[in-house]
Amino acid sequence: MPARTNPLAEALSVSVPKIFDQVQNTTANHQKNIVALYKIHIDASAFTESVHSGKAIKLTGERNFEDAFIDMVSRVLVIKKGASQAERVVKFVGTYTKYLNEKAAETKKEDDNDGDDDDTTASRFVARLLKFLVNGFVAKDKIVRYRCVRILAEMVTHLGEIDEDVYMMLRAALIERVHDKETNVRVQAVVALSKLCGSEDASDVNEDEPAAIDVLLDTLARDPAAEVRRAALLNIPLAPHTLSVMLARTRDTDTVMRKLVYSQVLETNCLSADHASMGAAHPRGLSIAQRELIIRNGLGDREPAVRAAAGSLLGTWVDVARGTTKAEDNQEIQKDVIALLKFLDLHESTIVEDALLSIFATRVDIFEHLEFKDDYWRELTPERAFLARIFVEHCIATKDDAKLDASLPVVTHLAFQIQNAYNAYLDDTEKSASREHEVSEEQLAQEEDARLDQEFIIGELLRLAVSLDYADEIGRRKMFQLVRDMISQEVLPESLVSRCLDILRTLSPNERDLIRVVVEVVHELRDRDAADEEAEAEKERAEVATSFGETPSVGPSGTQGGPQKPSRETKPLSPEEQVRADALDLRCLSLCIGMLERVNGTFEENSTLEGILGELIIPSVKRKELALREKGLVCLGLCCLIARRMALNSFQLFLSQIQAAPEVLKIRVLQIVFDILMVHEGDFLGRSNAGGERIVEFLLHILSVEDSDKVQALMCMGLAKLVLSGIVTDERVLKSLVVAYLSPDTADNQELRQCLSYFFPVFCYSSSVNQRQMMQITMPLFEQLARATRELEDDQEMVSPAQIIGMFVDWTDPQKAFDVQGQKIDNGIHIDLAADLTKALFKDDMEKEDKKVLCQVLGRLHLPDTADDDKIRTVKLLIYNLGTRRPLRDTVAKNALAKFDASLSKKYADKLADFSEEEYRQLAALKDLFEFLDDIIPVDEGEEIELPKTRARKRRSRSMTTDTTTSGAEEGSPPTSAASSSKPRSKGKGKQSKRRRVSGSDDDSDDHFLDNDPTPAPTRTLPKRAASSKKPAVPQIISVDSEEDEDNSTETTPVPSFRRADPNRQQTRGKATEQHSAGNTTFDSIMDSEDEEEEDEVDDILAEE
């Protein structure tokens, strides 16, 4: 009996494949075949069968068409990505779904009476196709998963109305595919889910389920593949709640990703699609913090393409700043730029200047249309003043003299502008002070903002005045007198002092005149204060005298050199007077700091500074108030930079301030110390100077015991500068920097890590000498750091030993060394490193994993074409004897070593052709090597080396750096190494937080570690003494040419004293040395002494000036 046939199925099996065969070849016939396929689909849907005695209808035709269609789609699922035929079929499926739903919507619109029936031919077809594709989401074949998700991503925007169950099924399947292990699958899942999340209702999502948009944002922020993050960025709808995550991608590791944020997300969404209204990324809709983040990350990017995209975005912001239309007129363009500046914070931000300069560079049309005529200067606002100043500086930088001459105002005119603005500022300040208690807090805030705006305008005008042409003598005199009068007033804001000094430096013919003017102003300020106090005192004495019927007497007038002190001594200042005097001293110190920062001559060439040094700076250093002492020390430090003799005498004072000072003062003092060491390098850290080693030890001690992240970062930055410049060559400093870079205690100190991550490549690649120095410390540091990785606590992280040794190999690679003129590149560094690595493999106490790491890294070493014969023989002998005396047990390590041995033998086959250990023993150059090898006891084939069973205890100390800082120190030197972290603090300091020490010690006991610590420096307790028995303090002296003191001394202070050898002080030195040796006395920092002794010590240090 013949089988039953289905004529419709047979017809569809011919017509449907014929259409798919055509659409896979070209997209030009897609529209025609869509219409044809739709006609076949409608005709097939007309075939139905009655079942259950006519009570129901079976949609036979639709079923047959869906089977034929799905059969054609299934043939595409196994095609790999990249086949153009498969991509055309996928696109055809999506287009047909769209066409089918559009026709269904038209039919539904015509049949209004049956509007509630959602079960249509299109909906049934889409639902079955979706279920088929979702089943392929969990296929084992990654190609099938990719094609199913790819087809769904093409269809998802044209699905029309689907059932709730189908939607939830589709949503759950896509969220699962977002976490697929294949990148291509995740990309398509992100595309599909981002199109689906627009219709998601938050009320439909269960509490324990994440929203689709949250899944996409998490993928955007954390997916490891750049392609997936890129797909999420381009497809996630831009909205206020998604904008912050998108802006975070401006710091993405992928360059294309960062560029797309600016070009495709921010710039294209400034306006709506029809350019009729503001878009989601319009600058007016962003916060100030978001605008500054966009500008800072974009213009500060290392890639030119990203910076160009950010510049293009800023140009677009100018066009849309005031609306949706681009201005063409000069005045309108200028208003657009000013409107953009109003969106930014000119007072606090430092990136607005970069943004404006970028606009001038990328949008030349904007720069050319800017004009600054006379009416521009009449009503100045912060934005207008800022724009004028940046425009002038850009013209000077680009040497555009024509635009500069047309824009710069006349000197006299600008001087009057500054004077009027400053007078208005003073009037507003006086009015606000007079009615401070009469207005509300809101009005006070508004007045304060207005004063800040006025202050900003004055500052911009002063910065603009520096760029003026002072050929006009009248204008020059007017500006000079104006600026001098401004700095002589106490009410001048602190931020404007440096601006005024810049103008004075420009107007002064030389530095001596600048110093003279500033010193005169300082004396005027202090004399004015003294005169006021003297007048008040005379008035009080007159009142007292007249009360008894006596004639009031007039006291002597004040001298011109400084304030009269008898009135202060006879009558102490009231709290209000003391506050005013301190504020005046702070202002004078600010003027001195600004002046000294602009002086390049020596102190001896400017004798005017001597008076202000003794009257203002030294008394400020003695003060207990932190602000005064800080500025006093800064002034003294600046003086030391231009005065070598003062630096030699005052260096001990700065070192003594470091230990007990608060963090803010400690940072400033350390900056001074490093500046002095950089400027006067030969006097402190020269090769013939024995005190330089103690200074280095002291700095390493501070680095080891310091808890503050900022101080640690500053210490590493200063030491790195000294090492990079060649001033310090002590390998202990380099070791400490490496350990500080890799220590788990500095994992959160990003400033320190960023500084050292830049320093090490620059240091090593700049010179082969530096690479060899790094090579020499490689193995000791590797063993120490590898041991530290096994002693980490649960909450600590550190790079692996493989990464550590990989860093050293990269830093010492001679192929990366710069070709310095007059210096030959040392290509044999890695040969020597190979010898060191192989020698380490002989150690019995080295961990198995560490040996495997060392063997694996041997293959990364650079073997030069020409190398020293003895070095090659050394490596070969070490490898040979390692196999006979200390054979490796690990298979991976053994194979890696054999591979390196084979490459070495092949590379230098001619030099190792007649390899004979007996002949090599006759070579004098290899004598030390054979002594090392003869000390190695061979191990039998079946013998196992039993290591001592030691329990690794996790020790903690306050030290961050290595214990190697004590190595190489001379006997009698201060115990200020990085290992001396157990030094007890003085009473009252409080318990110090413990810090993990990355140590090279093998001790198993904390107590043993403490017993081996250097003896801590004793603390001197001074007895209470009467004022009449005060004796001058004996300064501590370190003799740079005598070793007897070091041999005899048993205890020393952590603060290294430094004195310049002076023949006139030999007697004092002998007495001090004798007293120190006899009494075993330690002189502490001046910060720990009594008030009187502190002043005496400061006087003693600075009196030699």
Short mmCIF file of N, CA and C in Angstrom, two decimals, residues 595-729:
data_model
loop_
_atom_site.label_atom_id
_atom_site.label_comp_id
_atom_site.label_asym_id
_atom_site.label_seq_id
_atom_site.Cartn_x
_atom_site.Cartn_y
_atom_site.Cartn_z
N MET A 595 58.66 85.32 46.84
CA MET A 595 59.86 86.00 46.35
C MET A 595 61.00 85.00 46.16
N LEU A 596 61.24 84.14 47.16
CA LEU A 596 62.35 83.19 47.08
C LEU A 596 62.13 82.16 45.97
N GLU A 597 60.90 81.83 45.68
CA GLU A 597 60.64 80.91 44.57
C GLU A 597 61.00 81.50 43.22
N ARG A 598 61.10 82.80 43.14
CA ARG A 598 61.40 83.48 41.88
C ARG A 598 62.83 84.01 41.82
N VAL A 599 63.65 83.59 42.76
CA VAL A 599 65.04 84.04 42.81
C VAL A 599 65.96 82.89 42.42
N ASN A 600 66.89 83.17 41.52
CA ASN A 600 67.86 82.16 41.09
C ASN A 600 69.28 82.49 41.51
N GLY A 601 69.53 83.71 41.95
CA GLY A 601 70.87 84.09 42.39
C GLY A 601 71.19 83.52 43.75
N THR A 602 72.43 83.72 44.19
CA THR A 602 72.86 83.20 45.49
C THR A 602 72.44 84.13 46.61
N PHE A 603 72.46 83.60 47.81
CA PHE A 603 72.08 84.38 49.00
C PHE A 603 73.11 85.48 49.25
N GLU A 604 74.36 85.19 48.99
CA GLU A 604 75.41 86.18 49.23
C GLU A 604 75.28 87.39 48.30
N GLU A 605 74.72 87.20 47.12
CA GLU A 605 74.55 88.31 46.19
C GLU A 605 73.43 89.26 46.60
N ASN A 606 72.58 88.81 47.50
CA ASN A 606 71.43 89.63 47.92
C ASN A 606 71.48 89.78 49.44
N SER A 607 72.29 90.71 49.89
CA SER A 607 72.47 90.91 51.33
C SER A 607 71.20 91.40 52.01
N THR A 608 70.24 91.90 51.24
CA THR A 608 69.00 92.39 51.84
C THR A 608 68.25 91.26 52.55
N LEU A 609 68.46 90.02 52.13
CA LEU A 609 67.74 88.90 52.71
C LEU A 609 68.20 88.59 54.14
N GLU A 610 69.39 89.03 54.53
CA GLU A 610 69.90 88.68 55.85
C GLU A 610 69.03 89.27 56.96
N GLY A 611 68.56 90.50 56.75
CA GLY A 611 67.73 91.12 57.78
C GLY A 611 66.42 90.39 57.97
N ILE A 612 65.78 90.04 56.88
CA ILE A 612 64.48 89.36 56.99
C ILE A 612 64.65 87.95 57.50
N LEU A 613 65.83 87.36 57.30
CA LEU A 613 66.09 86.02 57.82
C LEU A 613 66.09 86.02 59.34
N GLY A 614 66.79 87.00 59.94
CA GLY A 614 66.86 87.03 61.40
C GLY A 614 65.62 87.58 62.06
N GLU A 615 64.90 88.48 61.39
CA GLU A 615 63.75 89.13 62.02
C GLU A 615 62.45 88.35 61.85
N LEU A 616 62.33 87.60 60.76
CA LEU A 616 61.05 86.97 60.46
C LEU A 616 61.14 85.46 60.35
N ILE A 617 62.08 84.97 59.57
CA ILE A 617 62.10 83.54 59.25
C ILE A 617 62.52 82.71 60.45
N ILE A 618 63.64 83.05 61.08
CA ILE A 618 64.11 82.26 62.23
C ILE A 618 63.13 82.30 63.40
N PRO A 619 62.56 83.46 63.77
CA PRO A 619 61.54 83.42 64.83
C PRO A 619 60.33 82.56 64.46
N SER A 620 59.97 82.51 63.20
CA SER A 620 58.83 81.68 62.79
C SER A 620 59.15 80.20 62.93
N VAL A 621 60.39 79.82 62.66
CA VAL A 621 60.79 78.42 62.84
C VAL A 621 60.68 78.00 64.29
N LYS A 622 60.91 78.92 65.22
CA LYS A 622 60.85 78.61 66.65
C LYS A 622 59.43 78.54 67.18
N ARG A 623 58.47 79.04 66.42
CA ARG A 623 57.09 79.10 66.93
C ARG A 623 56.48 77.71 67.04
N LYS A 624 55.55 77.55 67.94
CA LYS A 624 54.86 76.29 68.14
C LYS A 624 53.65 76.15 67.23
N GLU A 625 53.13 77.27 66.74
CA GLU A 625 51.97 77.19 65.84
C GLU A 625 52.37 76.50 64.54
N LEU A 626 51.59 75.53 64.13
CA LEU A 626 51.95 74.70 62.98
C LEU A 626 52.04 75.52 61.70
N ALA A 627 51.09 76.43 61.47
CA ALA A 627 51.09 77.19 60.23
C ALA A 627 52.32 78.08 60.13
N LEU A 628 52.66 78.77 61.22
CA LEU A 628 53.83 79.64 61.20
C LEU A 628 55.12 78.84 61.04
N ARG A 629 55.21 77.74 61.78
CA ARG A 629 56.44 76.94 61.69
C ARG A 629 56.60 76.32 60.31
N GLU A 630 55.49 75.91 59.72
CA GLU A 630 55.56 75.31 58.39
C GLU A 630 56.08 76.32 57.36
N LYS A 631 55.50 77.49 57.34
CA LYS A 631 55.94 78.50 56.39
C LYS A 631 57.35 78.99 56.70
N GLY A 632 57.69 79.05 57.98
CA GLY A 632 59.05 79.44 58.34
C GLY A 632 60.07 78.43 57.83
N LEU A 633 59.76 77.14 57.97
CA LEU A 633 60.67 76.12 57.47
C LEU A 633 60.76 76.15 55.95
N VAL A 634 59.64 76.41 55.29
CA VAL A 634 59.68 76.51 53.83
C VAL A 634 60.57 77.67 53.39
N CYS A 635 60.42 78.81 54.07
CA CYS A 635 61.27 79.96 53.75
C CYS A 635 62.75 79.62 53.99
N LEU A 636 63.02 78.99 55.11
CA LEU A 636 64.40 78.62 55.40
C LEU A 636 64.93 77.63 54.37
N GLY A 637 64.10 76.70 53.97
CA GLY A 637 64.53 75.75 52.94
C GLY A 637 64.82 76.41 51.61
N LEU A 638 63.99 77.36 51.23
CA LEU A 638 64.24 78.10 49.99
C LEU A 638 65.53 78.91 50.08
N CYS A 639 65.79 79.45 51.25
CA CYS A 639 67.07 80.16 51.43
C CYS A 639 68.25 79.20 51.30
N CYS A 640 68.07 77.99 51.82
CA CYS A 640 69.16 77.01 51.74
C CYS A 640 69.45 76.60 50.30
N LEU A 641 68.47 76.66 49.45
CA LEU A 641 68.70 76.29 48.06
C LEU A 641 69.61 77.28 47.36
N ILE A 642 69.64 78.52 47.81
CA ILE A 642 70.50 79.52 47.17
C ILE A 642 71.68 79.90 48.07
N ALA A 643 71.82 79.22 49.21
CA ALA A 643 72.91 79.51 50.14
C ALA A 643 73.53 78.19 50.58
N ARG A 644 74.67 77.84 50.04
CA ARG A 644 75.31 76.55 50.34
C ARG A 644 75.71 76.47 51.82
N ARG A 645 76.29 77.54 52.35
CA ARG A 645 76.74 77.52 53.75
C ARG A 645 75.56 77.37 54.70
N MET A 646 74.48 78.05 54.40
CA MET A 646 73.29 77.92 55.24
C MET A 646 72.72 76.51 55.17
N ALA A 647 72.76 75.91 54.00
CA ALA A 647 72.26 74.54 53.86
C ALA A 647 73.07 73.57 54.70
N LEU A 648 74.40 73.72 54.71
CA LEU A 648 75.24 72.84 55.51
C LEU A 648 74.96 72.99 57.00
N ASN A 649 74.70 74.21 57.45
CA ASN A 649 74.46 74.45 58.87
C ASN A 649 73.04 74.12 59.30
N SER A 650 72.07 74.17 58.38
CA SER A 650 70.66 74.00 58.74
C SER A 650 70.11 72.63 58.42
N PHE A 651 70.89 71.80 57.75
CA PHE A 651 70.36 70.50 57.34
C PHE A 651 69.96 69.65 58.53
N GLN A 652 70.75 69.70 59.59
CA GLN A 652 70.42 68.94 60.80
C GLN A 652 69.08 69.38 61.38
N LEU A 653 68.77 70.67 61.28
CA LEU A 653 67.50 71.17 61.80
C LEU A 653 66.33 70.54 61.06
N PHE A 654 66.42 70.43 59.75
CA PHE A 654 65.33 69.84 58.97
C PHE A 654 65.16 68.36 59.31
N LEU A 655 66.28 67.65 59.44
CA LEU A 655 66.17 66.23 59.78
C LEU A 655 65.54 66.02 61.14
N SER A 656 65.83 66.91 62.07
CA SER A 656 65.28 66.76 63.42
C SER A 656 63.78 67.02 63.46
N GLN A 657 63.26 67.72 62.47
CA GLN A 657 61.83 68.03 62.44
C GLN A 657 61.00 66.86 61.92
N ILE A 658 61.65 65.90 61.27
CA ILE A 658 60.89 64.86 60.55
C ILE A 658 60.23 63.88 61.50
N GLN A 659 60.96 63.44 62.53
CA GLN A 659 60.49 62.31 63.32
C GLN A 659 59.22 62.61 64.11
N ALA A 660 59.15 63.76 64.77
CA ALA A 660 58.01 64.04 65.65
C ALA A 660 56.99 64.97 65.03
N ALA A 661 57.21 65.39 63.79
CA ALA A 661 56.31 66.37 63.18
C ALA A 661 55.02 65.70 62.73
N PRO A 662 53.92 66.43 62.69
CA PRO A 662 52.68 65.88 62.12
C PRO A 662 52.83 65.67 60.61
N GLU A 663 51.86 64.99 60.04
CA GLU A 663 51.98 64.57 58.64
C GLU A 663 52.16 65.74 57.69
N VAL A 664 51.36 66.81 57.89
CA VAL A 664 51.42 67.95 56.97
C VAL A 664 52.81 68.57 56.99
N LEU A 665 53.34 68.80 58.20
CA LEU A 665 54.67 69.40 58.32
C LEU A 665 55.76 68.44 57.85
N LYS A 666 55.56 67.16 58.10
CA LYS A 666 56.56 66.18 57.69
C LYS A 666 56.70 66.15 56.17
N ILE A 667 55.60 66.27 55.46
CA ILE A 667 55.65 66.27 54.00
C ILE A 667 56.43 67.47 53.49
N ARG A 668 56.17 68.66 54.07
CA ARG A 668 56.88 69.85 53.62
C ARG A 668 58.38 69.76 53.94
N VAL A 669 58.72 69.24 55.11
CA VAL A 669 60.13 69.14 55.49
C VAL A 669 60.85 68.14 54.60
N LEU A 670 60.20 67.02 54.29
CA LEU A 670 60.82 66.04 53.39
C LEU A 670 61.04 66.62 52.01
N GLN A 671 60.09 67.41 51.53
CA GLN A 671 60.30 68.07 50.25
C GLN A 671 61.52 68.99 50.29
N ILE A 672 61.67 69.71 51.40
CA ILE A 672 62.84 70.59 51.56
C ILE A 672 64.12 69.77 51.57
N VAL A 673 64.12 68.66 52.31
CA VAL A 673 65.32 67.83 52.42
C VAL A 673 65.74 67.30 51.05
N PHE A 674 64.80 66.77 50.30
CA PHE A 674 65.15 66.22 48.98
C PHE A 674 65.59 67.33 48.02
N ASP A 675 64.98 68.50 48.12
CA ASP A 675 65.42 69.61 47.26
C ASP A 675 66.86 70.02 47.59
N ILE A 676 67.18 70.08 48.87
CA ILE A 676 68.55 70.44 49.27
C ILE A 676 69.54 69.39 48.78
N LEU A 677 69.17 68.12 48.91
CA LEU A 677 70.07 67.06 48.45
C LEU A 677 70.26 67.10 46.93
N MET A 678 69.23 67.47 46.20
CA MET A 678 69.36 67.55 44.75
C MET A 678 70.21 68.75 44.33
N VAL A 679 70.05 69.88 45.04
CA VAL A 679 70.78 71.09 44.65
C VAL A 679 72.22 71.03 45.11
N HIS A 680 72.45 70.64 46.36
CA HIS A 680 73.80 70.59 46.91
C HIS A 680 74.24 69.14 47.06
N GLU A 681 74.22 68.41 45.97
CA GLU A 681 74.48 66.97 46.04
C GLU A 681 75.88 66.65 46.53
N GLY A 682 76.88 67.38 46.05
CA GLY A 682 78.25 67.07 46.42
C GLY A 682 78.57 67.33 47.87
N ASP A 683 77.87 68.24 48.49
CA ASP A 683 78.15 68.60 49.88
C ASP A 683 77.57 67.60 50.87
N PHE A 684 76.58 66.83 50.46
CA PHE A 684 75.93 65.90 51.37
C PHE A 684 76.12 64.44 50.96
N LEU A 685 76.00 64.15 49.69
CA LEU A 685 76.02 62.77 49.21
C LEU A 685 77.20 62.50 48.28
N GLY A 686 78.22 63.35 48.35
CA GLY A 686 79.39 63.13 47.51
C GLY A 686 80.15 61.88 47.92
N ARG A 687 80.99 61.40 47.00
CA ARG A 687 81.73 60.16 47.27
C ARG A 687 82.72 60.34 48.41
N SER A 688 83.27 61.53 48.57
CA SER A 688 84.24 61.78 49.63
C SER A 688 83.60 62.19 50.94
N ASN A 689 82.31 62.16 51.01
CA ASN A 689 81.59 62.60 52.20
C ASN A 689 81.07 61.39 52.96
N ALA A 690 81.62 61.14 54.15
CA ALA A 690 81.20 59.99 54.94
C ALA A 690 79.81 60.17 55.52
N GLY A 691 79.37 61.41 55.70
CA GLY A 691 78.04 61.64 56.26
C GLY A 691 76.92 61.28 55.31
N GLY A 692 77.20 61.12 54.01
CA GLY A 692 76.15 60.79 53.06
C GLY A 692 75.54 59.43 53.33
N GLU A 693 76.35 58.48 53.80
CA GLU A 693 75.82 57.15 54.08
C GLU A 693 74.84 57.20 55.23
N ARG A 694 75.09 58.02 56.22
CA ARG A 694 74.17 58.12 57.35
C ARG A 694 72.87 58.83 56.94
N ILE A 695 72.97 59.76 56.04
CA ILE A 695 71.76 60.41 55.54
C ILE A 695 70.89 59.40 54.82
N VAL A 696 71.49 58.56 54.00
CA VAL A 696 70.74 57.53 53.28
C VAL A 696 70.10 56.56 54.27
N GLU A 697 70.86 56.15 55.29
CA GLU A 697 70.29 55.25 56.30
C GLU A 697 69.11 55.88 57.00
N PHE A 698 69.22 57.14 57.30
CA PHE A 698 68.12 57.83 57.98
C PHE A 698 66.87 57.88 57.10
N LEU A 699 67.03 58.18 55.82
CA LEU A 699 65.89 58.24 54.92
C LEU A 699 65.25 56.86 54.76
N LEU A 700 66.07 55.83 54.68
CA LEU A 700 65.52 54.46 54.59
C LEU A 700 64.80 54.08 55.88
N HIS A 701 65.29 54.56 56.99
CA HIS A 701 64.62 54.30 58.26
C HIS A 701 63.25 54.96 58.29
N ILE A 702 63.17 56.18 57.82
CA ILE A 702 61.87 56.87 57.77
C ILE A 702 60.91 56.12 56.85
N LEU A 703 61.41 55.64 55.73
CA LEU A 703 60.56 54.88 54.81
C LEU A 703 60.05 53.59 55.43
N SER A 704 60.89 52.96 56.26
CA SER A 704 60.52 51.66 56.82
C SER A 704 59.49 51.78 57.93
N VAL A 705 59.51 52.86 58.70
CA VAL A 705 58.62 52.96 59.86
C VAL A 705 57.42 53.85 59.61
N GLU A 706 57.35 54.48 58.45
CA GLU A 706 56.27 55.43 58.20
C GLU A 706 54.97 54.71 57.86
N ASP A 707 53.88 55.18 58.44
CA ASP A 707 52.56 54.60 58.20
C ASP A 707 51.72 55.39 57.20
N SER A 708 52.02 56.65 57.01
CA SER A 708 51.22 57.50 56.14
C SER A 708 51.50 57.18 54.67
N ASP A 709 50.43 56.98 53.90
CA ASP A 709 50.59 56.69 52.47
C ASP A 709 51.22 57.86 51.73
N LYS A 710 50.84 59.07 52.10
CA LYS A 710 51.39 60.23 51.41
C LYS A 710 52.88 60.39 51.67
N VAL A 711 53.28 60.17 52.92
CA VAL A 711 54.70 60.28 53.24
C VAL A 711 55.49 59.17 52.56
N GLN A 712 54.95 57.96 52.53
CA GLN A 712 55.61 56.87 51.83
C GLN A 712 55.79 57.20 50.35
N ALA A 713 54.75 57.70 49.73
CA ALA A 713 54.84 58.04 48.31
C ALA A 713 55.88 59.14 48.09
N LEU A 714 55.89 60.14 48.97
CA LEU A 714 56.88 61.22 48.83
C LEU A 714 58.29 60.69 49.03
N MET A 715 58.49 59.80 50.00
CA MET A 715 59.81 59.23 50.22
C MET A 715 60.29 58.46 49.00
N CYS A 716 59.42 57.64 48.44
CA CYS A 716 59.80 56.86 47.26
C CYS A 716 60.08 57.77 46.06
N MET A 717 59.29 58.81 45.93
CA MET A 717 59.51 59.74 44.82
C MET A 717 60.85 60.45 44.97
N GLY A 718 61.16 60.91 46.18
CA GLY A 718 62.43 61.59 46.39
C GLY A 718 63.62 60.67 46.22
N LEU A 719 63.55 59.47 46.78
CA LEU A 719 64.65 58.51 46.62
C LEU A 719 64.82 58.10 45.16
N ALA A 720 63.70 57.95 44.45
CA ALA A 720 63.79 57.59 43.04
C ALA A 720 64.49 58.68 42.23
N LYS A 721 64.22 59.93 42.56
CA LYS A 721 64.90 61.03 41.87
C LYS A 721 66.40 61.00 42.14
N LEU A 722 66.77 60.75 43.40
CA LEU A 722 68.18 60.70 43.73
C LEU A 722 68.88 59.54 43.03
N VAL A 723 68.21 58.40 42.94
CA VAL A 723 68.81 57.25 42.27
C VAL A 723 68.89 57.47 40.77
N LEU A 724 67.82 58.00 40.19
CA LEU A 724 67.78 58.19 38.74
C LEU A 724 68.81 59.21 38.28
N SER A 725 69.07 60.22 39.10
CA SER A 725 70.04 61.24 38.73
C SER A 725 71.47 60.81 39.02
N GLY A 726 71.66 59.66 39.65
CA GLY A 726 73.00 59.17 39.95
C GLY A 726 73.60 59.76 41.20
N ILE A 727 72.84 60.54 41.95
CA ILE A 727 73.37 61.13 43.19
C ILE A 727 73.56 60.05 44.25
N VAL A 728 72.63 59.11 44.33
CA VAL A 728 72.70 58.00 45.27
C VAL A 728 72.90 56.72 44.47
N THR A 729 73.95 55.97 44.82
CA THR A 729 74.24 54.71 44.13
C THR A 729 74.19 53.52 45.07
#
